[in-house]
Short mmCIF file of C-alpha atoms and ligand atoms in Angstrom, two decimals:
data_model
loop_
_atom_site.label_atom_id
_atom_site.label_comp_id
_atom_site.label_asym_id
_atom_site.label_seq_id
_atom_site.Cartn_x
_atom_site.Cartn_y
_atom_site.Cartn_z
CA MET A 1 6.43 5.06 -17.76
CA GLU A 2 9.52 7.19 -17.99
CA ILE A 3 9.38 10.32 -15.80
CA ARG A 4 11.88 13.16 -16.14
CA VAL A 5 12.28 16.69 -14.85
CA GLU A 6 13.56 19.15 -17.44
CA ALA A 7 14.41 22.82 -17.31
CA GLY A 8 12.53 24.85 -19.86
CA ASP A 9 9.44 26.72 -20.96
CA ILE A 10 6.19 24.73 -20.93
CA THR A 11 4.90 26.65 -23.98
CA ARG A 12 7.88 25.32 -26.01
CA ALA A 13 7.59 21.66 -24.90
CA ALA A 14 7.64 19.06 -27.66
CA ALA A 15 4.93 16.66 -26.52
CA ASP A 16 1.65 15.12 -27.64
CA ALA A 17 -0.05 17.03 -24.83
CA VAL A 18 0.90 19.81 -22.45
CA VAL A 19 -0.74 19.84 -19.02
CA VAL A 20 -1.39 23.00 -17.03
CA ASN A 21 -3.84 23.67 -14.20
CA LEU A 22 -6.38 26.01 -12.69
CA PHE A 23 -7.71 26.64 -9.20
CA GLU A 24 -11.47 26.83 -8.85
CA GLY A 25 -12.79 30.33 -9.40
CA VAL A 26 -9.69 31.76 -11.12
CA LYS A 27 -10.67 33.88 -14.15
CA THR A 28 -7.24 35.01 -15.31
CA PRO A 29 -4.72 32.18 -15.12
CA GLY A 30 -1.16 32.93 -13.98
CA GLY A 31 2.19 31.06 -13.96
CA GLY A 32 2.65 28.31 -16.54
CA THR A 33 -1.09 28.23 -17.28
CA GLY A 34 -1.00 31.98 -17.98
CA ALA A 35 1.98 31.56 -20.28
CA VAL A 36 0.21 28.83 -22.26
CA ASP A 37 -2.97 30.96 -22.34
CA ARG A 38 -1.05 33.88 -23.87
CA ALA A 39 0.67 31.61 -26.38
CA LEU A 40 -2.76 30.35 -27.42
CA GLY A 41 -4.10 33.88 -27.86
CA GLY A 42 -6.28 33.69 -24.76
CA ALA A 43 -7.95 30.33 -25.53
CA ILE A 44 -7.84 29.21 -21.89
CA SER A 45 -9.33 32.43 -20.46
CA GLU A 46 -11.99 32.33 -23.18
CA THR A 47 -12.92 28.78 -22.15
CA ILE A 48 -13.22 30.01 -18.55
CA ARG A 49 -15.45 32.92 -19.69
CA LEU A 50 -17.67 30.51 -21.62
CA GLY A 51 -18.14 28.48 -18.46
CA ASP A 52 -16.58 25.32 -19.93
CA LEU A 53 -13.62 25.46 -17.55
CA THR A 54 -14.17 26.09 -13.84
CA GLY A 55 -11.08 24.68 -12.10
CA LYS A 56 -13.14 22.26 -9.99
CA ALA A 57 -11.31 19.18 -8.72
CA ASN A 58 -11.64 16.20 -11.12
CA GLU A 59 -12.18 18.49 -14.12
CA PHE A 60 -10.03 17.99 -17.20
CA VAL A 61 -10.55 20.19 -20.26
CA LEU A 62 -8.85 19.40 -23.54
CA LEU A 63 -8.02 22.20 -25.98
CA TYR A 64 -6.40 21.98 -29.43
CA THR A 65 -3.58 24.39 -30.16
CA HIS A 66 -3.75 24.66 -33.98
CA GLY A 67 0.02 25.09 -34.31
CA ARG A 68 0.31 28.03 -31.93
CA ILE A 69 2.62 25.98 -29.68
CA PRO A 70 4.57 22.82 -30.61
CA ALA A 71 2.23 20.52 -28.64
CA PRO A 72 -1.06 19.82 -30.47
CA ARG A 73 -3.10 19.48 -27.27
CA VAL A 74 -3.39 21.33 -23.98
CA VAL A 75 -5.06 19.75 -20.99
CA VAL A 76 -6.18 22.05 -18.19
CA ALA A 77 -6.54 20.13 -14.92
CA GLY A 78 -8.86 21.52 -12.25
CA LEU A 79 -7.19 21.81 -8.83
CA GLY A 80 -10.33 22.54 -6.80
CA LYS A 81 -10.41 25.13 -4.02
CA SER A 82 -6.99 26.53 -3.15
CA SER A 83 -7.87 26.34 0.57
CA GLU A 84 -8.29 22.55 0.30
CA PHE A 85 -5.22 21.90 -1.84
CA THR A 86 -2.41 19.77 -0.35
CA ILE A 87 0.40 17.50 -1.51
CA ASP A 88 -2.17 14.66 -1.44
CA SER A 89 -4.19 16.59 -4.04
CA VAL A 90 -1.10 16.58 -6.28
CA ARG A 91 -0.66 12.79 -5.98
CA ASN A 92 -4.35 12.21 -6.68
CA LEU A 93 -4.36 14.63 -9.60
CA ALA A 94 -1.42 12.85 -11.23
CA GLY A 95 -3.24 9.52 -10.86
CA LYS A 96 -6.41 10.82 -12.49
CA LEU A 97 -4.39 12.58 -15.17
CA VAL A 98 -2.61 9.48 -16.49
CA ARG A 99 -5.94 7.66 -16.75
CA TYR A 100 -7.48 10.65 -18.54
CA LEU A 101 -4.55 10.65 -20.97
CA ARG A 102 -5.12 7.05 -22.05
CA ARG A 103 -6.05 7.99 -25.60
CA PRO A 104 -4.63 7.11 -28.98
CA GLY A 105 -1.73 9.31 -30.03
CA ILE A 106 -0.68 10.44 -26.57
CA GLU A 107 2.76 9.04 -25.78
CA THR A 108 4.75 12.00 -24.51
CA VAL A 109 3.20 14.37 -21.99
CA ALA A 110 4.76 17.57 -20.64
CA THR A 111 3.36 18.98 -17.44
CA ILE A 112 4.01 21.85 -15.12
CA ALA A 113 4.87 20.85 -11.54
CA HIS A 114 1.36 20.94 -10.08
CA GLY A 115 1.41 22.44 -6.60
CA ALA A 116 4.78 24.15 -6.94
CA GLY A 117 3.36 27.31 -8.52
CA ILE A 118 0.73 29.50 -6.87
CA ALA A 119 -0.08 26.74 -4.37
CA GLY A 120 3.44 27.30 -2.98
CA LEU A 121 4.23 23.67 -2.09
CA PRO A 122 7.91 22.57 -2.11
CA PRO A 123 8.87 21.71 -5.72
CA ALA A 124 10.66 18.47 -4.81
CA ALA A 125 7.67 17.20 -2.81
CA CYS A 126 5.43 18.03 -5.77
CA ALA A 127 7.69 16.21 -8.22
CA GLN A 128 7.69 13.15 -5.94
CA ALA A 129 3.90 13.25 -5.58
CA ILE A 130 3.46 13.55 -9.35
CA ALA A 131 5.72 10.55 -9.92
CA GLU A 132 3.93 8.48 -7.26
CA GLY A 133 0.48 9.48 -8.46
CA ALA A 134 1.28 8.78 -12.11
CA LEU A 135 2.82 5.35 -11.47
CA LEU A 136 0.16 4.29 -8.95
CA GLY A 137 -2.82 5.77 -10.77
CA GLY A 138 -1.70 4.33 -14.10
CA TYR A 139 -1.36 0.81 -12.71
CA ARG A 140 -3.37 -2.00 -14.30
CA PHE A 141 -3.34 -5.74 -13.64
CA THR A 142 -3.58 -7.44 -17.02
CA ARG A 143 -1.34 -10.46 -16.50
CA ARG A 144 -4.20 -12.95 -16.53
CA LYS A 145 -5.92 -11.55 -19.61
CA GLY A 146 -5.63 -13.83 -22.63
CA ALA A 147 -3.02 -13.02 -25.27
CA GLY A 148 -5.66 -11.86 -27.76
CA THR A 149 -7.50 -9.56 -25.33
CA LYS A 150 -7.69 -5.96 -26.48
CA GLU A 151 -7.40 -3.32 -23.79
CA GLU A 152 -10.57 -1.28 -23.35
CA ASN A 153 -8.62 1.91 -23.92
CA ALA A 154 -5.14 2.96 -25.00
CA GLU A 155 -2.08 2.06 -22.99
CA GLY A 156 -1.47 5.52 -21.63
CA PRO A 157 1.49 7.89 -21.84
CA LYS A 158 4.98 6.39 -22.14
CA ARG A 159 6.86 9.53 -21.05
CA LEU A 160 5.95 12.19 -18.52
CA ILE A 161 8.14 15.28 -18.52
CA ILE A 162 7.84 17.71 -15.64
CA VAL A 163 8.88 21.08 -17.04
CA GLU A 164 10.41 23.48 -14.51
CA HIS A 165 11.47 26.95 -15.61
CA ASP A 166 14.01 27.38 -12.78
CA ALA A 167 16.95 25.15 -13.82
CA ALA A 168 18.44 25.36 -10.32
CA LYS A 169 15.54 23.31 -8.92
CA VAL A 170 15.81 20.47 -11.42
CA PRO A 171 18.38 18.19 -9.71
CA GLU A 172 16.52 17.99 -6.41
CA MET A 173 13.22 17.49 -8.24
CA GLN A 174 14.72 14.69 -10.33
CA ALA A 175 16.00 12.99 -7.16
CA ALA A 176 12.51 13.30 -5.70
CA VAL A 177 11.05 11.64 -8.80
CA GLU A 178 13.41 8.69 -8.29
CA ARG A 179 12.28 8.38 -4.66
CA GLY A 180 8.65 8.54 -5.78
CA ARG A 181 9.30 5.80 -8.32
CA ILE A 182 10.80 3.46 -5.70
CA LEU A 183 7.81 4.02 -3.39
CA ALA A 184 5.19 3.61 -6.11
CA GLU A 185 6.83 0.57 -7.68
CA ALA A 186 6.92 -1.10 -4.26
CA ALA A 187 3.18 -0.55 -3.86
CA ASN A 188 2.61 -1.86 -7.38
CA PHE A 189 4.69 -4.96 -6.60
CA ALA A 190 2.38 -5.61 -3.64
CA ARG A 191 -0.67 -4.94 -5.85
CA ASP A 192 0.51 -7.52 -8.39
CA LEU A 193 0.78 -10.22 -5.72
CA ALA A 194 -2.65 -9.38 -4.30
CA ASN A 195 -4.43 -9.18 -7.65
CA GLU A 196 -3.09 -12.58 -8.65
CA PRO A 197 -5.57 -15.40 -8.11
CA SER A 198 -4.71 -17.77 -5.30
CA ASN A 199 -3.75 -20.56 -7.72
CA TYR A 200 -0.99 -18.29 -9.05
CA ALA A 201 0.06 -16.45 -5.88
CA THR A 202 0.62 -19.51 -3.70
CA PRO A 203 2.89 -19.37 -0.65
CA THR A 204 5.55 -20.97 -2.85
CA VAL A 205 5.26 -18.23 -5.46
CA ILE A 206 5.35 -15.45 -2.86
CA ALA A 207 8.46 -17.04 -1.36
CA GLU A 208 10.07 -17.11 -4.82
CA ARG A 209 9.28 -13.44 -5.34
CA ALA A 210 10.83 -12.66 -1.94
CA GLN A 211 13.95 -14.65 -2.88
CA GLU A 212 14.26 -12.81 -6.19
CA LEU A 213 13.99 -9.48 -4.39
CA ALA A 214 16.57 -10.60 -1.84
CA ARG A 215 18.99 -11.65 -4.57
CA GLU A 216 18.55 -8.37 -6.42
CA LEU A 217 19.02 -6.20 -3.33
CA GLY A 218 21.41 -8.27 -1.23
CA LEU A 219 18.90 -8.97 1.53
CA GLU A 220 19.16 -11.95 3.83
CA CYS A 221 16.35 -14.39 3.01
CA GLU A 222 15.19 -17.51 4.78
CA ILE A 223 12.14 -19.61 3.90
CA LEU A 224 10.76 -21.96 6.52
CA GLU A 225 9.03 -25.06 5.16
CA ARG A 226 6.30 -26.92 7.03
CA ALA A 227 8.89 -29.25 8.59
CA ASP A 228 11.01 -26.29 9.75
CA ALA A 229 7.99 -24.66 11.36
CA GLU A 230 7.21 -27.98 13.09
CA ARG A 231 10.75 -28.29 14.39
CA MET A 232 10.65 -24.71 15.71
CA GLY A 233 7.28 -25.14 17.40
CA MET A 234 5.14 -22.76 15.36
CA GLY A 235 1.96 -24.55 16.41
CA ALA A 236 -0.34 -21.57 15.80
CA PHE A 237 0.84 -21.10 12.22
CA LEU A 238 0.67 -24.86 11.59
CA ALA A 239 -2.87 -25.08 12.98
CA VAL A 240 -3.92 -22.88 10.08
CA ALA A 241 -1.73 -24.62 7.48
CA ARG A 242 -2.90 -28.15 8.45
CA GLY A 243 -5.94 -28.16 6.18
CA SER A 244 -4.08 -27.23 3.01
CA ASP A 245 -2.12 -29.37 0.55
CA GLU A 246 -0.37 -26.26 -0.75
CA PRO A 247 3.04 -26.08 0.99
CA PRO A 248 3.05 -23.24 3.56
CA LYS A 249 6.06 -20.92 3.85
CA VAL A 250 7.27 -18.55 6.52
CA ILE A 251 9.29 -15.91 4.72
CA ARG A 252 11.98 -13.98 6.56
CA LEU A 253 13.86 -11.08 4.97
CA ALA A 254 16.44 -8.93 6.72
CA TYR A 255 18.02 -5.66 5.71
CA ARG A 256 20.95 -4.12 7.55
CA GLY A 257 21.25 -0.44 6.73
CA LYS A 258 22.96 0.34 10.00
CA GLY A 259 24.79 -2.87 10.77
CA GLY A 260 23.75 -3.09 14.39
CA GLU A 261 22.44 -5.88 16.61
CA GLY A 262 18.84 -7.04 16.51
CA TYR A 263 16.39 -4.93 14.51
CA ASP A 264 15.11 -1.36 14.86
CA LEU A 265 11.92 -2.43 13.17
CA ALA A 266 10.20 -5.74 12.46
CA LEU A 267 7.46 -5.78 9.84
CA ILE A 268 5.05 -8.70 10.11
CA GLY A 269 2.50 -9.34 7.35
CA LYS A 270 -0.46 -11.72 7.28
CA GLY A 271 -0.06 -14.00 4.27
CA ILE A 272 -3.22 -16.07 3.88
CA THR A 273 -3.15 -16.76 0.15
CA PHE A 274 -6.76 -17.89 0.33
CA ASP A 275 -9.06 -17.74 3.32
CA THR A 276 -11.99 -20.14 3.05
CA GLY A 277 -12.54 -19.82 6.79
CA GLY A 278 -11.44 -23.43 7.27
CA ILE A 279 -13.95 -25.69 9.06
CA SER A 280 -15.71 -22.48 10.19
CA LEU A 281 -16.39 -22.10 6.46
CA LYS A 282 -17.21 -18.70 4.99
CA PRO A 283 -20.36 -18.20 2.88
CA ALA A 284 -19.85 -18.50 -0.91
CA GLN A 285 -20.90 -14.89 -1.56
CA ASN A 286 -17.76 -12.77 -2.19
CA MET A 287 -15.45 -15.54 -1.08
CA GLU A 288 -13.35 -14.88 -4.20
CA ALA A 289 -12.16 -11.67 -2.51
CA MET A 290 -10.27 -13.87 -0.03
CA LYS A 291 -7.49 -14.37 -2.61
CA ALA A 292 -6.28 -11.02 -1.30
CA ASP A 293 -6.00 -12.09 2.34
CA MET A 294 -2.23 -11.83 1.91
CA THR A 295 -1.92 -8.08 1.33
CA GLY A 296 -0.17 -7.71 4.69
CA ALA A 297 2.54 -10.14 3.57
CA ALA A 298 2.83 -8.42 0.20
CA ALA A 299 3.11 -5.05 1.94
CA VAL A 300 5.97 -6.01 4.24
CA ILE A 301 7.94 -7.73 1.47
CA ALA A 302 7.45 -4.75 -0.84
CA ALA A 303 8.31 -2.28 1.92
CA ILE A 304 11.60 -3.90 2.95
CA GLY A 305 12.56 -3.96 -0.74
CA ALA A 306 11.97 -0.22 -1.04
CA ILE A 307 13.78 0.44 2.25
CA ALA A 308 16.79 -1.41 0.81
CA ARG A 309 16.60 0.42 -2.52
CA LEU A 310 16.57 3.73 -0.66
CA LYS A 311 19.52 2.53 1.47
CA VAL A 312 17.81 3.74 4.63
CA LYS A 313 20.18 3.65 7.63
CA VAL A 314 18.09 1.32 9.74
CA ASP A 315 18.01 -2.44 10.47
CA VAL A 316 14.74 -4.00 9.36
CA LEU A 317 13.29 -7.48 9.59
CA ALA A 318 10.27 -8.63 7.61
CA ILE A 319 8.38 -11.84 8.35
CA ALA A 320 5.49 -13.06 6.22
CA PRO A 321 3.78 -16.26 7.39
CA CYS A 322 2.09 -17.58 4.24
CA THR A 323 -0.45 -20.39 3.95
CA GLU A 324 -3.92 -21.17 2.72
CA ASN A 325 -6.74 -21.57 5.25
CA MET A 326 -8.67 -24.63 4.05
CA PRO A 327 -11.18 -27.12 5.38
CA GLY A 328 -10.37 -30.81 4.95
CA GLY A 329 -9.68 -34.08 6.69
CA HIS A 330 -6.57 -32.73 8.36
CA ALA A 331 -7.91 -29.28 9.15
CA THR A 332 -8.05 -27.79 12.64
CA LYS A 333 -11.50 -28.14 14.19
CA PRO A 334 -13.26 -25.59 16.39
CA GLY A 335 -12.24 -26.26 19.98
CA ASP A 336 -8.81 -27.62 19.09
CA VAL A 337 -5.86 -26.25 21.06
CA ALA A 338 -2.62 -25.08 19.43
CA VAL A 339 0.69 -24.30 21.13
CA ALA A 340 2.36 -21.16 19.86
CA LEU A 341 6.12 -20.64 19.46
CA ASP A 342 6.35 -18.99 22.89
CA GLY A 343 4.56 -21.92 24.56
CA LYS A 344 1.19 -20.20 25.04
CA THR A 345 -1.81 -22.42 24.41
CA ILE A 346 -4.61 -21.18 22.17
CA GLU A 347 -8.14 -22.53 22.00
CA ILE A 348 -9.21 -22.14 18.37
CA VAL A 349 -12.95 -21.61 18.72
CA ASN A 350 -13.29 -20.25 15.18
CA THR A 351 -10.95 -21.41 12.41
CA ASP A 352 -11.85 -18.28 10.42
CA ALA A 353 -9.93 -16.15 12.93
CA GLU A 354 -6.72 -17.50 11.37
CA GLY A 355 -4.79 -14.30 10.71
CA ARG A 356 -4.02 -13.67 14.35
CA LEU A 357 -2.74 -17.26 14.67
CA VAL A 358 -0.15 -16.95 11.92
CA LEU A 359 0.82 -13.49 13.18
CA ALA A 360 1.29 -14.79 16.73
CA ASP A 361 4.09 -17.18 15.74
CA ALA A 362 5.69 -14.68 13.37
CA ILE A 363 5.76 -12.09 16.14
CA CYS A 364 7.25 -14.56 18.64
CA TRP A 365 9.98 -15.30 16.10
CA ALA A 366 10.64 -11.60 15.50
CA ARG A 367 11.08 -11.10 19.25
CA GLN A 368 13.50 -14.03 19.42
CA LEU A 369 15.48 -12.36 16.62
CA GLY A 370 15.80 -9.12 18.57
CA ALA A 371 13.04 -6.86 17.24
CA ARG A 372 12.92 -3.58 19.17
CA ARG A 373 9.73 -2.35 17.47
CA ILE A 374 7.03 -4.36 15.73
CA VAL A 375 4.48 -3.25 13.16
CA ASP A 376 2.10 -5.87 11.84
CA VAL A 377 -0.10 -5.42 8.80
CA ALA A 378 -3.12 -7.65 8.30
CA THR A 379 -6.51 -8.00 6.67
CA LEU A 380 -7.61 -9.19 10.07
CA THR A 381 -11.29 -8.41 10.56
CA GLY A 382 -14.46 -7.69 8.62
CA ALA A 383 -15.39 -5.58 11.64
CA VAL A 384 -12.88 -2.89 10.68
CA SER A 385 -14.86 -2.27 7.47
CA VAL A 386 -18.04 -1.91 9.49
CA ALA A 387 -16.34 0.65 11.74
CA LEU A 388 -14.24 2.64 9.26
CA GLY A 389 -15.28 1.72 5.72
CA ASP A 390 -12.64 2.24 3.06
CA GLN A 391 -11.53 5.78 3.93
CA CYS A 392 -8.96 4.82 6.54
CA TYR A 393 -7.57 1.76 8.28
CA GLY A 394 -7.52 0.69 11.88
CA LEU A 395 -4.44 1.40 13.99
CA LEU A 396 -4.09 -0.23 17.38
CA ALA A 397 -1.03 -0.05 19.58
CA ASN A 398 0.51 -0.75 22.95
CA ASP A 399 2.84 2.25 22.64
CA ASP A 400 1.82 5.88 22.03
CA GLU A 401 5.15 7.01 20.66
CA LEU A 402 5.30 4.32 17.98
CA ALA A 403 1.60 4.85 17.22
CA ARG A 404 2.28 8.55 16.57
CA LYS A 405 5.22 7.69 14.33
CA VAL A 406 3.12 5.30 12.25
CA GLU A 407 0.31 7.87 12.03
CA ALA A 408 2.79 10.46 10.77
CA ALA A 409 4.26 7.98 8.29
CA ALA A 410 0.81 7.18 6.89
CA GLN A 411 0.05 10.87 6.59
CA ALA A 412 3.29 11.47 4.71
CA ALA A 413 2.17 8.81 2.24
CA GLY A 414 -1.31 10.30 1.83
CA GLU A 415 -3.01 7.41 3.63
CA ARG A 416 -5.35 7.70 6.59
CA THR A 417 -5.39 5.69 9.79
CA TRP A 418 -7.70 5.84 12.78
CA ARG A 419 -6.69 4.69 16.22
CA LEU A 420 -8.98 2.37 18.15
CA PRO A 421 -8.78 1.85 21.92
CA MET A 422 -6.97 -1.00 23.64
CA PHE A 423 -8.58 -0.89 27.09
CA LYS A 424 -7.49 -3.76 29.30
CA GLU A 425 -11.10 -4.77 29.94
CA TYR A 426 -11.46 -6.07 26.34
CA GLU A 427 -9.09 -8.90 27.28
CA GLU A 428 -11.88 -10.61 29.19
CA GLN A 429 -13.53 -11.50 25.89
CA LEU A 430 -10.53 -13.71 25.06
CA LYS A 431 -10.55 -15.80 28.26
CA SER A 432 -10.61 -19.53 27.54
CA ASP A 433 -11.80 -22.29 29.87
CA VAL A 434 -9.28 -24.78 28.49
CA ALA A 435 -6.26 -22.80 27.23
CA ASP A 436 -4.27 -19.62 27.97
CA ILE A 437 -6.32 -17.64 25.44
CA LYS A 438 -8.98 -18.23 22.79
CA ASN A 439 -8.77 -16.88 19.27
CA THR A 440 -12.03 -14.92 19.07
CA GLY A 441 -13.86 -12.63 21.42
CA GLY A 442 -17.30 -12.69 19.86
CA ARG A 443 -18.93 -10.14 17.58
CA ASN A 444 -18.53 -7.02 19.72
CA ALA A 445 -15.39 -4.93 19.19
CA GLY A 446 -14.05 -7.54 16.75
CA THR A 447 -11.18 -5.41 15.52
CA ILE A 448 -10.08 -4.57 19.05
CA THR A 449 -10.23 -8.12 20.35
CA GLY A 450 -8.25 -9.22 17.27
CA ALA A 451 -5.54 -6.73 18.24
CA LYS A 452 -5.81 -7.74 21.90
CA PHE A 453 -5.06 -11.33 20.89
CA ILE A 454 -1.94 -10.29 18.99
CA GLU A 455 -0.84 -8.02 21.86
CA ARG A 456 -0.45 -11.08 24.09
CA PHE A 457 2.36 -12.30 21.85
CA VAL A 458 4.27 -9.01 21.56
CA GLU A 459 4.61 -8.97 25.35
CA GLY A 460 6.17 -5.58 26.12
CA THR A 461 7.76 -4.74 22.75
CA PRO A 462 6.51 -1.43 21.30
CA TRP A 463 4.01 -2.50 18.68
CA VAL A 464 1.47 -1.18 16.21
CA HIS A 465 -1.17 -3.27 14.46
CA LEU A 466 -2.67 -2.08 11.18
CA ASP A 467 -5.96 -3.74 10.26
CA ILE A 468 -6.23 -3.02 6.53
CA ALA A 469 -9.18 -5.34 5.76
CA GLY A 470 -11.37 -2.36 4.77
CA VAL A 471 -8.93 -0.69 2.38
CA ASP A 472 -6.71 -3.31 0.79
CA MET A 473 -9.03 -3.82 -2.19
CA ALA A 474 -10.67 -0.80 -3.84
CA GLU A 475 -14.07 -0.97 -5.51
CA LYS A 476 -13.30 1.82 -7.94
CA ASP A 477 -10.59 4.15 -9.21
CA ARG A 478 -10.03 7.13 -6.92
CA GLY A 479 -7.01 9.40 -7.43
CA TRP A 480 -3.82 7.35 -7.03
CA ILE A 481 -5.88 4.32 -6.00
CA VAL A 482 -7.16 2.03 -8.72
CA LYS A 483 -9.82 -0.65 -8.64
CA GLY A 484 -8.46 -3.89 -7.17
CA ALA A 485 -5.51 -4.14 -4.83
CA SER A 486 -4.76 -0.69 -3.42
CA GLY A 487 -1.20 -1.22 -2.21
CA GLN A 488 -2.06 0.63 0.99
CA ALA A 489 0.36 0.41 3.93
CA VAL A 490 3.40 -0.16 1.71
CA ARG A 491 4.55 3.46 1.43
CA PRO A 492 3.75 4.26 5.09
CA LEU A 493 6.06 1.42 6.20
CA VAL A 494 8.86 2.88 4.09
CA HIS A 495 8.21 6.37 5.49
CA LEU A 496 8.35 4.88 8.99
CA ALA A 497 11.80 3.43 8.32
CA LEU A 498 12.95 6.78 6.90
CA GLN A 499 11.65 8.52 10.03
CA LEU A 500 13.39 6.06 12.36
CA ALA A 501 16.63 6.73 10.51
CA GLY A 502 16.07 10.48 10.84
CA GLU A 503 15.79 10.73 7.05
CA GLY A 504 12.04 11.32 6.89
N1 BES B 1 -9.60 -12.40 6.28
C1 BES B 1 -10.71 -12.24 7.16
C2 BES B 1 -11.08 -10.77 7.36
C3 BES B 1 -11.63 -10.06 6.14
C4 BES B 1 -12.98 -10.00 5.92
C5 BES B 1 -10.77 -9.43 5.26
C6 BES B 1 -13.48 -9.34 4.81
C7 BES B 1 -11.26 -8.77 4.16
C8 BES B 1 -12.59 -8.72 3.93
C9 BES B 1 -10.36 -12.82 8.53
O1 BES B 1 -9.54 -13.92 8.51
C10 BES B 1 -11.64 -13.26 9.15
O2 BES B 1 -12.24 -14.15 8.65
N2 BES B 1 -11.99 -12.62 10.25
C11 BES B 1 -13.18 -12.95 10.96
C12 BES B 1 -12.85 -12.93 12.42
C13 BES B 1 -13.93 -13.52 13.31
C14 BES B 1 -14.10 -14.98 13.03
C15 BES B 1 -13.54 -13.28 14.74
C16 BES B 1 -14.25 -11.92 10.62
O3 BES B 1 -13.92 -10.75 10.44
O4 BES B 1 -15.40 -12.31 10.52
MN1 MN B 2 -10.57 -15.73 8.23
ZN1 ZN B 3 -8.29 -14.06 6.91
#
């Protein structure tokens, strides 16, 4: 979808539909909505009087203009209560809007800059949120539909024009749209990888996508094969990869926006392209969802790409350990001991707690490479869904300052996190009789003990762990989120880099 900001008068826009808005309870519309109402001889205020338009959030009312303005249709979007309206409402509205506009004959849409009028939000931020919402909310994964499959509804608008009457504001709004596009397209890139079935999105394929991105953006890219990981001593990663015939890959991407030593930020993403549980086999019910156990990897690859596109002045490292977790004659068995890259021994009491194993070696490697801050992203535990559902994701940290930065970055992206405690006493649950640590701490506090395990490998480096297992796949469309892979955590990681560079 093409998105442009143009100076002009919304009532004069040449489009298949013009979009204006209304706060809940408003009887006499003002601003752009008022102008369109007057041009239509009061059709919008009449609809309000009749009770068919209330301004409630999620309401869209379609009116026909009968030649009174160039556009044949007007859509009035409800904004909800003005006291509850934020920039997140704008992003969500744009997402819902593009889905609502999937109808035959609607290719070009002209809209006012929702939020920038009576709501008084900064116009550039609104333009960015509209671009993000439209591109994220209009996303569909159709790549594996057969060639002859008809879409259930029309394709959706091809052009979205944000009409701003103050020409002086247009350049900064247009720049904001470009930023929104980079952020949204990164999240959609991650969504594509996660929505792909595991026989398409293998570690090999993810590595190829990372290499393509690196070539396009001039990133450094290194792919470790199984033999490389063996030579380096990544015994924790290999303990997971053992059971699979699909070649595992450890993907390393590096971006130097500052040109310093080491890295200001290392992003580590769990890349289990299918999690059967291994010998500690998962039940068949819903196991198909485990094709998306690599959304952490997808998020860090997508994020470093966007950070490079935005030319953020920061040095970033991304590592994505990618493998299947399979049972089989070579697979790790419960009770086996693995030796991680830093020499620590791990008793693997449950082969289904594999994410923390692959993260452990990736984090050790990041530290060797000079990471000064680490953020890992992982679909680590079912327990995080039990605790938080799909409204926010778990954030656990060994450093308050970095935790606050990541919280702020998530908020800037319109995503919600919730911090869970990291009391020292939880470490007792991970004590092993035979090794330095064991990989599960039982049912209680599963998300916390998962983080506690990872913490042992970050040693003292400031670190944040995001457990996105509850939010990475959405059950239904909701604002900018669509059913399937949500792309959560991608934009927050980019905002974090911007913040670290003082550009956020
Ligand atoms: N990938 C799963 C976690 C998961 C569950 C993600 C449901 C998305 C939806 C992870 O590898 C796993 O199996 N975790 C175990 C840990 C346990 C064995 C300590 C879990 O949550 O049961
Ligand atoms: Mn598992
Ligand atoms: Zn897993």
